[in-house]
Short mmCIF file of C-alpha atoms in Angstrom, two decimals:
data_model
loop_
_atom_site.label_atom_id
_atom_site.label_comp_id
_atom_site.label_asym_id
_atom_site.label_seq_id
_atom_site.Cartn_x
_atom_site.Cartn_y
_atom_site.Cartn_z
CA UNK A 1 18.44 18.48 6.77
CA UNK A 2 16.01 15.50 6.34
CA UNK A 3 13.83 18.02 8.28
CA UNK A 4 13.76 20.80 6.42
CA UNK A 5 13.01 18.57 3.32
CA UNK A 6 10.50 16.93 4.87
CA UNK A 7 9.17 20.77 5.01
CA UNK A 8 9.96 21.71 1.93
CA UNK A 9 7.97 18.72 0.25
CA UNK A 10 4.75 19.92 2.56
CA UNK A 11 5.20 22.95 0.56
CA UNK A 12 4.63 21.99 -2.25
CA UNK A 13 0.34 20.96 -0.85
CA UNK A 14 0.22 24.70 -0.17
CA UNK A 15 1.32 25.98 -3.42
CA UNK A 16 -1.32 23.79 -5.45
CA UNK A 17 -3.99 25.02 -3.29
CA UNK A 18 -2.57 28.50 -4.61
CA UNK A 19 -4.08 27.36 -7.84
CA UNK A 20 -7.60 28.00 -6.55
CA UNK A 21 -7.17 31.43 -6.83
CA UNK A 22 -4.90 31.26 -9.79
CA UNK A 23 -7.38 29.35 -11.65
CA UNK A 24 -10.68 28.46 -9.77
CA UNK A 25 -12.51 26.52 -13.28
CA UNK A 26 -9.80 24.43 -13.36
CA UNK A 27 -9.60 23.54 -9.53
CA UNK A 28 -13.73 22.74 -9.79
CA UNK A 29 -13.07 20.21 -12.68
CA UNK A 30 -11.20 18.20 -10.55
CA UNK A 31 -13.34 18.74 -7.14
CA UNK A 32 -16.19 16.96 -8.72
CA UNK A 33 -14.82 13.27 -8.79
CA UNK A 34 -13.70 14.22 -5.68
CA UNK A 35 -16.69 15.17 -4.19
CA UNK A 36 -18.48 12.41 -5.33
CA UNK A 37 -16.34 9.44 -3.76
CA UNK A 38 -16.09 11.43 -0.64
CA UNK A 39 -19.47 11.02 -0.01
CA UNK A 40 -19.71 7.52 -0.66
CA UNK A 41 -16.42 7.54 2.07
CA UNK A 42 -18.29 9.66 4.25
CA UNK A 43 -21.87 7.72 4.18
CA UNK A 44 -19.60 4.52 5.03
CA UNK A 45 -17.97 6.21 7.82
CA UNK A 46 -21.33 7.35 9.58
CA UNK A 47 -22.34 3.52 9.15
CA UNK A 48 -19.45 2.62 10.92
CA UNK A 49 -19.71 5.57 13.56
CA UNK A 50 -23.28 4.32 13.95
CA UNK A 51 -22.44 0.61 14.48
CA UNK A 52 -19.00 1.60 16.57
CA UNK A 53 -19.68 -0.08 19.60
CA UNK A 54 -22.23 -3.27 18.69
CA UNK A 55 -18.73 -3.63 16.56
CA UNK A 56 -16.14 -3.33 19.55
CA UNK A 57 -18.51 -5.29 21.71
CA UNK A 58 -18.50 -8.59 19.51
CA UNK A 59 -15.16 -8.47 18.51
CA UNK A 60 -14.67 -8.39 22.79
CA UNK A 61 -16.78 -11.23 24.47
CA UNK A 62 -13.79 -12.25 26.55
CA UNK A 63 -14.20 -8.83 28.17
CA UNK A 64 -17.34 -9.29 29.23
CA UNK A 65 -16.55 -10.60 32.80
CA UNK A 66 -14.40 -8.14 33.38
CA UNK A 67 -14.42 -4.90 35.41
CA UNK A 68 -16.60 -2.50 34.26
CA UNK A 69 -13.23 0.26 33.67
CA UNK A 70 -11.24 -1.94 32.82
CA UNK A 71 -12.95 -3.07 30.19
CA UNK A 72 -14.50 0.23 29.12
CA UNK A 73 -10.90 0.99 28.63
CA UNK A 74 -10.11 -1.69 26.42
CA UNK A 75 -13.18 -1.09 23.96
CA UNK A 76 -12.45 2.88 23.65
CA UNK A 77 -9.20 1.96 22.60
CA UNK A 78 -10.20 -0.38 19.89
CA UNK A 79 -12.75 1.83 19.38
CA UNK A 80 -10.53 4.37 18.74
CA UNK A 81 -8.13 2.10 16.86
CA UNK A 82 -11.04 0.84 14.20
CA UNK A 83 -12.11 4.51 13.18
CA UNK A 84 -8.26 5.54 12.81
CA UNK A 85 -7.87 2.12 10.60
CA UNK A 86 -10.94 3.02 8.62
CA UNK A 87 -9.73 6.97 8.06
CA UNK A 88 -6.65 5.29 6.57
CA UNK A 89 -7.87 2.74 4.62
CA UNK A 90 -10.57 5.67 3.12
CA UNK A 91 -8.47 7.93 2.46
CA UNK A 92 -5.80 5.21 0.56
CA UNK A 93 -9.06 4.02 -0.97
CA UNK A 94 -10.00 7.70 -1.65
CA UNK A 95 -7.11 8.47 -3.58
CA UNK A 96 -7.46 5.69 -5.65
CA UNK A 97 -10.44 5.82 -6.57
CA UNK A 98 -10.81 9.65 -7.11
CA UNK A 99 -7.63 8.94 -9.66
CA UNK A 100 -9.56 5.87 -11.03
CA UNK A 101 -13.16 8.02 -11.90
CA UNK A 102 -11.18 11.24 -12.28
CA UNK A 103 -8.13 10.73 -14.74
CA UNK A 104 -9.43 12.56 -18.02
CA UNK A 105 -10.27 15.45 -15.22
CA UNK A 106 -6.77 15.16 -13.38
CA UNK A 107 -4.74 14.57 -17.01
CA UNK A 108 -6.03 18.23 -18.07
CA UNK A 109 -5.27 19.52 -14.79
CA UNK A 110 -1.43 17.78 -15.10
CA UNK A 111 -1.04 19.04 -18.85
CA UNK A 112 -2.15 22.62 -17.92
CA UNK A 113 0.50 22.69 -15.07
CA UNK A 114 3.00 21.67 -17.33
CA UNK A 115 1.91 24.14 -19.31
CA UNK A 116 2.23 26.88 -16.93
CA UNK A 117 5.58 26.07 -15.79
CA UNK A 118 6.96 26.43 -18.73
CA UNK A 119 9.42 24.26 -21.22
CA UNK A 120 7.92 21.29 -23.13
CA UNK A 121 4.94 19.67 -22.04
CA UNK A 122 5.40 15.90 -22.16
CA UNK A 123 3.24 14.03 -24.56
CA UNK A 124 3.42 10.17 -22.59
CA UNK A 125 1.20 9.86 -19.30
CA UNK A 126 -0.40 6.99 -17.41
CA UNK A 127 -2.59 5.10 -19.91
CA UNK A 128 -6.23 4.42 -18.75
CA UNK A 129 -5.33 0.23 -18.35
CA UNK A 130 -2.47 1.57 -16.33
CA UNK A 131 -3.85 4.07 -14.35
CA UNK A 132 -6.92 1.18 -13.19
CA UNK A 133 -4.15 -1.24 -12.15
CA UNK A 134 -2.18 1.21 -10.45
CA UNK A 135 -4.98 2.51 -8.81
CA UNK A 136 -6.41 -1.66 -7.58
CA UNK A 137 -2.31 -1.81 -6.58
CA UNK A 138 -2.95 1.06 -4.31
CA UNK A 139 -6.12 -0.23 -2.75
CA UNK A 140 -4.71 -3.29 -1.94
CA UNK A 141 -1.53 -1.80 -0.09
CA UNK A 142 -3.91 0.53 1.74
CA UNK A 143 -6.09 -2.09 3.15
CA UNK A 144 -2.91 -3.98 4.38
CA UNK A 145 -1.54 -0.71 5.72
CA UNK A 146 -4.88 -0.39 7.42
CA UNK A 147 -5.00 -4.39 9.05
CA UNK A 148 -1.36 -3.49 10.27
CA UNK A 149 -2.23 -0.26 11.80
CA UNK A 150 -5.18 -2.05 13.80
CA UNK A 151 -2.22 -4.66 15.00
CA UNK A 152 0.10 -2.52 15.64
CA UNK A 153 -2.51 -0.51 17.79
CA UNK A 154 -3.00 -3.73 20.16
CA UNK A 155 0.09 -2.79 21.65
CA UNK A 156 -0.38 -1.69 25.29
CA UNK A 157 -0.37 2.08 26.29
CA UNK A 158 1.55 3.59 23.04
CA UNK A 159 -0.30 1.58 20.47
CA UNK A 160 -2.83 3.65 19.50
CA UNK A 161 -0.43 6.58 19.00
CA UNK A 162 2.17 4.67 17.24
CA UNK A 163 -0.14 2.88 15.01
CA UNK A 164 -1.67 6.75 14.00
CA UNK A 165 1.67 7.49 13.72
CA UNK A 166 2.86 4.37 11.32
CA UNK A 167 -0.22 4.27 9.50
CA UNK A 168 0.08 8.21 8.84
CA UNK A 169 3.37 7.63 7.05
CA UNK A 170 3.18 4.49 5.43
CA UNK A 171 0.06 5.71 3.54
CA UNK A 172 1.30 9.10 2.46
CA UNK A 173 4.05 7.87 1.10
CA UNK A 174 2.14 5.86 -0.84
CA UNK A 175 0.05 8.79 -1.68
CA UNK A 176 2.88 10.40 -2.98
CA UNK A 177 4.19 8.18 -5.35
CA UNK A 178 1.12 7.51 -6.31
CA UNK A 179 0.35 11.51 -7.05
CA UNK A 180 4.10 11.73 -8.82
CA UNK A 181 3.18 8.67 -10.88
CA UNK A 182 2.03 10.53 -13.87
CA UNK A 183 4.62 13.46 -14.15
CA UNK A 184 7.37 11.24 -13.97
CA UNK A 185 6.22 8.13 -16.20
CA UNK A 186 5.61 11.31 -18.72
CA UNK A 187 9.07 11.55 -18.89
CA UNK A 188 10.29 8.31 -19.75
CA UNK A 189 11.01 6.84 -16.14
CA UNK A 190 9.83 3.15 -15.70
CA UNK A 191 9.08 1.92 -12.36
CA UNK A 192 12.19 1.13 -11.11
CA UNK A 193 13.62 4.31 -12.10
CA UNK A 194 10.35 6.65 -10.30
CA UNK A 195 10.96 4.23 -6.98
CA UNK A 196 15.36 5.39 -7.28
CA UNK A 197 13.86 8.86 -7.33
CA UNK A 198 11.72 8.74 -4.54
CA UNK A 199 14.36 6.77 -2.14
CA UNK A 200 16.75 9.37 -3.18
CA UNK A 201 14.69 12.43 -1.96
CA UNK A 202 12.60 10.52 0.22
CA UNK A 203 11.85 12.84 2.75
CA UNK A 204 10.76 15.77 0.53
CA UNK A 205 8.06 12.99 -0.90
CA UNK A 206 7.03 11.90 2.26
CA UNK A 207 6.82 15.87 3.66
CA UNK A 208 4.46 15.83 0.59
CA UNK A 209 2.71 12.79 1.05
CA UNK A 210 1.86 13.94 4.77
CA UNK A 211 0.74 17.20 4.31
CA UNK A 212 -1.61 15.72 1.64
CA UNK A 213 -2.84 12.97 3.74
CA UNK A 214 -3.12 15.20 6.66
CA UNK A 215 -5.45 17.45 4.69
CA UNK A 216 -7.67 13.84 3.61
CA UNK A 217 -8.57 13.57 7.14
CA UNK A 218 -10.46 16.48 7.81
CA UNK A 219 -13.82 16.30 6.94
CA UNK A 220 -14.49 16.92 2.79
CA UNK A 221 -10.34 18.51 2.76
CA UNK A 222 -9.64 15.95 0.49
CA UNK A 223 -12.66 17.72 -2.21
CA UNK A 224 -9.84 20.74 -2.30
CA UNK A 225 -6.91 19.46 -1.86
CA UNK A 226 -6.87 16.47 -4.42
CA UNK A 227 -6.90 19.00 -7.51
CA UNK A 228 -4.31 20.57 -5.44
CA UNK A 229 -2.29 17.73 -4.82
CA UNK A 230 -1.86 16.94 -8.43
CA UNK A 231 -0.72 20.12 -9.42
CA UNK A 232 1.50 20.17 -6.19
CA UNK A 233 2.86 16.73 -7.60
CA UNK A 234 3.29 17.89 -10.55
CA UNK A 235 5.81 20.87 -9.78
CA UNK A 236 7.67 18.54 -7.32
CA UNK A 237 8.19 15.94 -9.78
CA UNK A 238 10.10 18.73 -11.92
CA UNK A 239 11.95 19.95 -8.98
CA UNK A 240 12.81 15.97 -7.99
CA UNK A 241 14.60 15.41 -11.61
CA UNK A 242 16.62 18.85 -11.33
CA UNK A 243 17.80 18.17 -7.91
CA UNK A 244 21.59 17.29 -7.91
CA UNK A 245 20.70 14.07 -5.65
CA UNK A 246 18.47 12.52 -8.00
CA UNK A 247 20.10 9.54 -10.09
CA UNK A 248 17.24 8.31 -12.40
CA UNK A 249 17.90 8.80 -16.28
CA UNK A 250 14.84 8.75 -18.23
CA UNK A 251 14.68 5.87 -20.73
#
């Protein structure tokens, strides 16, 4: 069951990208702030590719003296460990920021939705004080997510896998709420009452929150998908508060 919702809520990422065709103008407005901080993200990820292993080699002098395969092992591992802590941490950091430059362009893109689905379109939404401390909130959880995925990679053998893994997770379902922030503070739920919602469906967010962070990591995905994501947020946050499950009353 968990399964199939988990399915269901990746969905969702596939039926805002239907928007494209639905309405490509739209979908454009809200590429351009993405576009834009993705290629600050990617000019700081060719820095890093660039400086990879002067990187792994100082952060590894005790390895020096060891044998040569041994310790060629142990720096493609961290290797691989720092770029898959950096893809995180951008694509946390992407999010946020995107939302931060973008919000009059992903506010229209929310209220058309609304609009399109039919019934009342609610007048409340993230204010702009809001949305910049939500979005500072967000990088600051995704930089811890990424220091704990780097730890969690030290583990011998499995770490690198299970710290992908974790840090794939952890930072989609922080994507998620982040993405269902606005369609469900626009109908009257606080904080406490979006996070009662999420725990109660949790695995149809985090499907969501997956899918969407999948697409982030391939190269320049996240310049469609965000505009997608938002109007695949806002259609799950709808289905969310009809589901018989869900216990959060708006205020």
């Amino acid at each position: 069951m968990a399964l199939l919702d988990a399915v269901a809520g990746a969905a969702y990422v596939g039926r805002g990208l239907g928007t494209w065709r639905r309405r490509p103008g739209l979908m454009l407005l809200g590429a351009v702030p993405a576009l834009l901080v993705a290629l600050v993200v990617l000019g700081a990820l060719v820095a890093l590719l660039v400086n990879l292993g002067d990187l792994v080699a100082w952060a590894t002098p005790f390895a020096d003296a060891w044998a040569e395969a041994v310790r060629g092992l142990l720096r493609i591992g961290l290797a691989v460990l720092v770029v898959i802590g950096f893809l995180l941490l951008a694509s946390v950091t992407f999010t946020a920021l995107t939302l931060l430059v973008g919000d009059p362009f992903y506010a229209r893109i929310w209220r058309e939705t609304e609009a399109a689905l039919g019934g009342p379109v609610p007048s409340s939404g993230l204010s702009a004080w809001r949305s910049a401390a939500d979005s500072l909130v967000l990088l600051a959880i995704g930089l811890a997510t990424a220091v704990g995925v780097l730890l969690v990679g030290l583990l011998p053998v499995v770490g690198a896998v299970v710290g992908g893994v974790v840090g794939l997770a952890v930072s989609g379902w922080l994507l998620a709420g982040e993405l269902l922030a606005r369609p469900l503070e626009a109908r009257g739920l606080d904080r406490v009452a979006r996070r009662a919602v999420l725990r109660d469906q949790r695995a149809r967010v985090l499907g969501f929150g997956v899918a969407t962070q999948a697409c982030f990591l391939v190269p320049l995905g996240a310049v469609a998908v965000m505009p997608a994501a938002v109007v695949g947020s806002t259609m799950l946050a709808r289905d969310l508060l009809t589901r018989p499950e869900s216990r959060a009353d708006p205020a």
